[in-house]
């Protein structure tokens, strides 16, 4: 990620940009803002999730956002879209065309492009960007195809989806070094080595505070390793994650159901059958006492599946956008690598598969 061409070609921020982004520059520094201003992001689809992600990225000051979406405006868009109006619905047309000028109005300094689809040479198209985000992509083969390309090109990928009160995020940053700083606790020093299967501390240095020499800070570099989407589908095991008993008790019943929607061919009628969910529970190696009720499953199939609910879109879209801003700018510890949100309990555990 650090050697991507656009991020490294940092140009100086103008005086107006420094004033506009003053609050966030104070938070993560001018060099981070410059990296964000130099970045090119590709976003698939401008539904509820895409709208939330777009808003946050454009207001943060990324340099270039391209949105790919071929959907016509429909009634449902007005439930989750604040870039579209009743007048737009009455006139009709592509939702990206109607939304573009309103997106641009939020921050005229960001270059906004819209496309209905990508060219046949997908690898050539994707290679132009520093980061790719997929929303409303429900075919696992499409996700796998795009992820194979982004992974080979060392381009970070985020995949996210909403199912009513539930949602998920998948992250593949390939390999990413995060940098954190914390006050040293007495004589205790952070040790080098593995923190988990996907993370290891590779560098620790001490820094004496300029104003108070009695304070010593540790600058810690943690290397994060990521699996592809296909690897996660093939190898995901909840038992490999260090959840406490309390965390396991709170584990949402949506977990195996969401995985079933990603694992299996949705054209098959039984992909959300109870028999198939039991197979997924076994595949994920969940505890024997873990169950999904028929009532929950029927509700998910009939009322939640593929439904975008604005408050959940705001949570998922906000989490994705924040992590994107983080890796483009601040370089603190990123998400690694699968997150499920349960809007009924407000739990959002990170599954490090």
Coordinates of C-alpha atoms in Angstrom, one line a residue:
X1 CA 0.0 0.0 0.0
X2 CA 2.8 2.4 0.9
X3 CA 4.3 2.2 -2.6
X4 CA 1.2 3.0 -4.6
X5 CA 2.0 5.6 -7.2
X6 CA -0.8 8.1 -6.4
X7 CA -0.3 8.2 -2.7
X8 CA 3.4 8.8 -2.9
X9 CA 3.0 11.7 -5.3
X10 CA 2.0 14.1 -2.6
X11 CA 1.4 17.6 -3.7
X12 CA 1.3 20.6 -1.4
X13 CA -2.1 21.5 0.0
X14 CA -3.3 25.0 -0.8
X15 CA -4.0 27.6 1.9
X16 CA -7.8 27.2 1.3
X17 CA -7.5 23.4 1.7
X18 CA -5.5 23.8 4.9
X19 CA -8.3 26.0 6.3
X20 CA -11.0 23.7 5.1
X21 CA -9.5 20.5 6.6
X22 CA -8.0 22.3 9.6
X23 CA -9.7 20.1 12.2
X24 CA -8.7 16.8 10.7
X25 CA -5.2 18.0 9.9
X26 CA -4.8 18.7 13.7
X27 CA -6.0 15.1 14.3
X28 CA -3.7 13.2 11.9
X29 CA -1.3 15.7 10.4
X30 CA -0.8 17.5 7.1
X31 CA 1.2 14.7 5.4
X32 CA -1.7 12.3 6.0
X33 CA -4.1 14.8 4.4
X34 CA -1.8 15.1 1.5
X35 CA -1.8 11.3 1.0
X36 CA -5.6 11.4 1.1
X37 CA -5.8 14.2 -1.4
X38 CA -3.6 12.2 -3.8
X39 CA -5.6 9.0 -3.6
X40 CA -8.0 7.5 -6.2
X41 CA -10.9 5.4 -4.9
X42 CA -13.3 3.2 -6.9
X43 CA -16.7 2.6 -5.4
X44 CA -19.2 0.1 -6.8
X45 CA -22.9 1.1 -6.5
X46 CA -24.6 4.1 -4.9
X47 CA -27.3 2.6 -2.8
X48 CA -27.7 3.2 0.9
X49 CA -24.2 1.9 1.8
X50 CA -22.5 3.6 -1.1
X51 CA -24.2 6.9 -0.2
X52 CA -22.9 6.8 3.3
X53 CA -19.4 5.9 2.2
X54 CA -19.4 8.5 -0.5
X55 CA -20.5 11.3 1.9
X56 CA -17.7 10.5 4.4
X57 CA -14.9 10.1 1.8
X58 CA -15.8 13.2 -0.1
X59 CA -16.0 15.4 3.1
X60 CA -12.7 14.0 4.3
X61 CA -10.9 15.3 1.2
X62 CA -9.9 12.3 -0.9
X63 CA -8.6 13.4 -4.3
X64 CA -10.6 11.4 -6.7
X65 CA -13.7 9.2 -6.4
X66 CA -15.2 7.1 -9.2
X67 CA -18.6 5.6 -8.7
X68 CA -19.7 2.6 -10.9
X69 CA -23.5 2.1 -10.9
X70 CA -26.0 1.2 -13.7
X71 CA -29.2 1.3 -11.6
X72 CA -32.2 3.3 -12.6
X73 CA -33.8 5.4 -9.8
X74 CA -36.6 3.4 -8.0
X75 CA -38.9 4.2 -5.1
X76 CA -36.7 2.3 -2.6
X77 CA -33.8 4.6 -3.3
X78 CA -35.5 7.4 -1.5
X79 CA -35.6 5.4 1.7
X80 CA -31.8 5.3 1.9
X81 CA -30.6 8.0 -0.4
X82 CA -30.1 11.7 0.5
X83 CA -28.6 12.5 -2.9
X84 CA -31.9 11.9 -4.7
X85 CA -35.3 13.6 -4.5
X86 CA -38.9 12.9 -5.5
X87 CA -38.3 15.1 -8.5
X88 CA -35.5 12.9 -9.6
X89 CA -37.7 9.8 -9.2
X90 CA -40.5 11.5 -11.3
X91 CA -38.1 12.3 -14.1
X92 CA -36.3 9.0 -14.0
X93 CA -32.8 8.0 -15.2
X94 CA -29.6 6.6 -13.7
X95 CA -29.2 7.4 -10.0
X96 CA -25.5 8.2 -10.4
X97 CA -26.3 10.9 -12.9
X98 CA -28.9 12.5 -10.7
X99 CA -26.6 12.3 -7.6
X100 CA -23.3 13.5 -9.1
X101 CA -23.9 17.2 -8.8
X102 CA -25.1 17.0 -5.2
X103 CA -22.0 14.9 -4.3
X104 CA -19.8 17.4 -6.0
X105 CA -21.5 20.3 -4.1
X106 CA -20.4 18.8 -0.8
X107 CA -16.7 19.3 -1.7
X108 CA -15.9 20.9 -5.1
X109 CA -12.2 20.1 -4.5
X110 CA -12.8 16.3 -5.0
X111 CA -12.8 15.0 -8.5
X112 CA -16.0 13.0 -9.0
X113 CA -16.5 10.6 -12.0
X114 CA -19.4 8.3 -12.6
X115 CA -19.6 5.2 -14.9
X116 CA -22.4 2.7 -15.7
X117 CA -19.9 -0.1 -15.9
X118 CA -16.3 -0.9 -16.4
X119 CA -14.6 -1.9 -19.6
X120 CA -13.9 -5.5 -20.6
X121 CA -10.3 -5.2 -19.4
X122 CA -11.1 -5.2 -15.7
X123 CA -7.5 -5.6 -14.6
X124 CA -6.5 -2.5 -16.6
X125 CA -9.4 -0.5 -15.1
X126 CA -8.7 -1.5 -11.5
X127 CA -5.0 -0.8 -11.8
X128 CA -5.8 2.9 -12.0
X129 CA -7.0 3.1 -8.4
X130 CA -5.4 3.1 -5.0
X131 CA -8.4 1.4 -3.3
X132 CA -11.6 -0.4 -4.3
X133 CA -14.9 -0.7 -2.4
X134 CA -17.7 -3.1 -3.3
X135 CA -21.3 -2.5 -2.1
X136 CA -24.5 -4.3 -3.3
X137 CA -22.4 -7.1 -5.0
X138 CA -24.2 -10.3 -4.0
X139 CA -22.6 -12.7 -6.4
X140 CA -19.6 -14.3 -4.7
X141 CA -18.0 -15.1 -8.0
X142 CA -17.9 -11.4 -8.9
X143 CA -16.3 -10.6 -5.5
X144 CA -13.8 -13.4 -5.9
X145 CA -12.9 -12.3 -9.5
X146 CA -12.4 -8.6 -8.4
X147 CA -10.5 -9.6 -5.3
X148 CA -8.1 -11.9 -7.2
X149 CA -7.2 -8.8 -9.4
X150 CA -6.9 -6.3 -6.5
X151 CA -4.8 -8.8 -4.4
X152 CA -2.4 -9.4 -7.3
X153 CA -2.1 -5.7 -7.9
X154 CA -1.6 -4.9 -4.2
X155 CA -4.8 -2.7 -4.2
X156 CA -6.8 -2.7 -0.9
X157 CA -10.3 -4.0 -1.2
X158 CA -13.4 -3.5 1.0
X159 CA -16.6 -5.5 0.5
X160 CA -19.7 -4.7 2.5
X161 CA -23.4 -5.5 2.5
X162 CA -26.6 -4.8 4.4
X163 CA -29.4 -7.2 5.3
X164 CA -32.0 -5.1 7.1
X165 CA -30.9 -4.9 10.8
X166 CA -27.6 -6.8 10.0
X167 CA -24.5 -6.1 7.9
X168 CA -21.0 -7.2 7.2
X169 CA -17.6 -5.9 6.1
X170 CA -14.8 -7.9 4.5
X171 CA -11.3 -6.3 4.3
X172 CA -8.3 -7.3 2.2
X173 CA -5.3 -4.9 2.6
X174 CA -2.9 -7.7 1.4
X175 CA -0.1 -6.6 3.9
X176 CA -0.3 -3.4 5.9
X177 CA 2.0 -1.9 8.5
X178 CA 0.1 0.2 11.1
X179 CA 1.9 2.7 13.3
X180 CA 0.7 3.3 16.9
X181 CA 2.1 5.3 19.8
X182 CA 1.3 4.7 23.4
X183 CA 2.7 5.8 26.8
X184 CA 5.1 3.3 28.2
X185 CA 3.9 1.5 31.3
X186 CA 6.8 1.6 33.7
X187 CA 9.6 -0.8 32.8
X188 CA 7.2 -3.0 30.7
X189 CA 8.0 -2.9 27.0
X190 CA 5.9 -4.2 24.1
X191 CA 7.5 -7.4 22.8
X192 CA 8.2 -8.2 19.2
X193 CA 6.4 -11.2 17.7
X194 CA 3.0 -12.6 16.8
X195 CA -0.2 -11.1 18.3
X196 CA -2.5 -13.4 16.4
X197 CA -2.5 -15.5 13.2
X198 CA -2.8 -12.3 11.2
X199 CA -0.9 -9.7 13.1
X200 CA 2.7 -9.3 14.5
X201 CA 4.7 -6.5 16.1
X202 CA 7.8 -6.0 13.9
X203 CA 9.3 -2.8 15.5
X204 CA 9.2 -1.0 18.8
X205 CA 11.1 2.2 19.6
X206 CA 11.1 4.5 22.6
X207 CA 10.5 8.2 22.3
X208 CA 11.0 10.7 25.1
X209 CA 8.4 13.4 25.4
X210 CA 9.7 16.8 24.3
X211 CA 7.9 18.7 27.1
X212 CA 8.1 16.1 29.9
X213 CA 11.3 14.0 29.9
X214 CA 9.8 11.7 32.5
X215 CA 7.3 10.4 29.9
X216 CA 8.4 7.8 27.5
X217 CA 6.3 6.7 24.6
X218 CA 6.5 3.5 22.5
X219 CA 6.2 3.8 18.8
X220 CA 4.9 0.4 17.6
X221 CA 4.8 -1.0 14.1
X222 CA 2.4 -3.9 13.6
X223 CA 2.3 -5.9 10.4
X224 CA -1.2 -7.0 9.4
X225 CA -1.6 -9.9 7.0
X226 CA -4.8 -10.5 5.0
X227 CA -6.5 -13.4 3.2
X228 CA -8.5 -13.1 0.0
X229 CA -12.3 -13.4 0.1
X230 CA -12.1 -16.9 -1.4
X231 CA -9.5 -18.0 1.3
X232 CA -11.8 -16.7 4.0
X233 CA -14.8 -18.6 2.6
X234 CA -12.7 -21.8 2.5
X235 CA -10.9 -21.5 5.8
X236 CA -13.1 -19.4 8.2
X237 CA -13.2 -21.1 11.7
X238 CA -14.7 -19.2 14.6
X239 CA -12.9 -21.6 17.0
X240 CA -9.5 -20.2 15.8
X241 CA -10.4 -16.8 17.2
X242 CA -9.7 -15.9 20.8
X243 CA -13.3 -15.0 21.9
X244 CA -14.1 -15.1 25.6
X245 CA -17.0 -17.1 26.8
X246 CA -19.0 -13.9 27.3
X247 CA -18.3 -12.8 23.8
X248 CA -19.3 -16.2 22.4
X249 CA -22.6 -16.0 24.3
X250 CA -23.3 -12.7 22.6
X251 CA -22.3 -14.0 19.1
X252 CA -25.2 -13.0 16.8
X253 CA -27.3 -15.7 15.1
X254 CA -26.8 -13.6 11.9
X255 CA -23.2 -14.8 11.6
X256 CA -23.9 -18.2 9.9
X257 CA -26.8 -16.8 8.0
X258 CA -24.7 -14.0 6.5
X259 CA -22.0 -16.5 5.7
X260 CA -24.5 -18.7 4.0
X261 CA -25.5 -15.8 1.8
X262 CA -21.9 -15.5 0.8
X263 CA -20.8 -19.1 0.7
X264 CA -23.6 -20.4 -1.5
X265 CA -25.2 -20.0 -4.9
X266 CA -28.2 -17.8 -4.2
X267 CA -30.1 -19.3 -7.2
X268 CA -30.4 -22.5 -5.1
X269 CA -33.7 -22.4 -3.2
X270 CA -32.2 -24.0 -0.1
X271 CA -29.2 -21.7 0.4
X272 CA -31.0 -20.3 3.5
X273 CA -32.6 -23.6 4.6
X274 CA -32.2 -24.7 8.2
X275 CA -30.3 -27.8 7.0
X276 CA -27.8 -25.6 5.1
X277 CA -27.4 -23.2 8.1
X278 CA -26.6 -26.2 10.3
X279 CA -23.9 -27.1 7.7
X280 CA -22.5 -23.6 7.9
X281 CA -22.4 -23.7 11.7
X282 CA -20.4 -26.9 11.5
X283 CA -18.1 -25.4 8.8
X284 CA -17.5 -22.4 11.0
X285 CA -16.8 -24.7 13.9
X286 CA -19.1 -22.8 16.2
X287 CA -19.8 -24.3 19.7
X288 CA -22.3 -27.1 19.9
X289 CA -24.7 -25.0 22.0
X290 CA -24.8 -22.3 19.3
X291 CA -28.1 -22.4 17.4
X292 CA -30.2 -20.4 15.0
X293 CA -34.0 -20.5 15.5
X294 CA -36.4 -21.2 12.7
X295 CA -38.2 -17.9 13.7
X296 CA -34.9 -16.0 13.2
X297 CA -34.1 -17.7 9.9
X298 CA -37.6 -17.1 8.5
X299 CA -37.5 -13.5 9.5
X300 CA -34.1 -13.0 7.9
X301 CA -35.2 -14.6 4.6
X302 CA -38.6 -12.8 4.4
X303 CA -37.8 -9.4 5.9
X304 CA -34.0 -8.8 6.0
X305 CA -32.2 -10.3 3.1
X306 CA -30.7 -7.6 0.8
X307 CA -32.8 -4.9 2.4
X308 CA -30.9 -1.6 3.0
X309 CA -32.0 0.1 6.3
X310 CA -30.7 3.6 6.7
X311 CA -29.5 3.4 10.3
X312 CA -27.6 0.2 9.6
X313 CA -26.2 1.7 6.4
X314 CA -24.9 4.6 8.4
X315 CA -23.1 2.3 10.8
X316 CA -21.6 0.0 8.2
X317 CA -20.8 2.8 5.8
X318 CA -19.3 4.9 8.5
X319 CA -17.0 2.0 9.7
X320 CA -15.8 1.4 6.1
X321 CA -15.2 5.0 5.4
X322 CA -13.4 5.5 8.7
X323 CA -11.1 2.6 8.0
X324 CA -10.4 3.8 4.4
X325 CA -9.5 7.3 5.7
X326 CA -7.3 5.6 8.4
X327 CA -5.2 3.6 5.9
X328 CA -5.0 6.4 3.4
X329 CA -4.0 8.9 6.0
X330 CA -3.4 8.0 9.7
X331 CA -2.0 4.5 9.3
X332 CA -3.3 3.3 12.7
X333 CA -4.4 -0.3 13.2
X334 CA -7.0 -1.2 10.5
X335 CA -9.9 -3.7 10.5
X336 CA -8.7 -7.3 10.0
X337 CA -10.6 -8.9 8.4
X338 CA -14.3 -9.7 8.7
X339 CA -16.9 -7.8 10.7
X340 CA -20.6 -8.6 11.4
X341 CA -23.0 -6.0 12.8
X342 CA -26.2 -6.9 14.6
X343 CA -28.6 -4.0 14.8
X344 CA -30.7 -5.7 17.5
X345 CA -27.9 -5.9 20.0
X346 CA -25.5 -3.2 18.6
X347 CA -22.7 -5.8 18.7
X348 CA -20.1 -5.5 16.0
X349 CA -17.4 -8.2 16.6
X350 CA -14.3 -8.5 14.5
X351 CA -13.6 -12.0 13.2
X352 CA -9.9 -12.3 12.4
X353 CA -10.1 -15.3 10.0

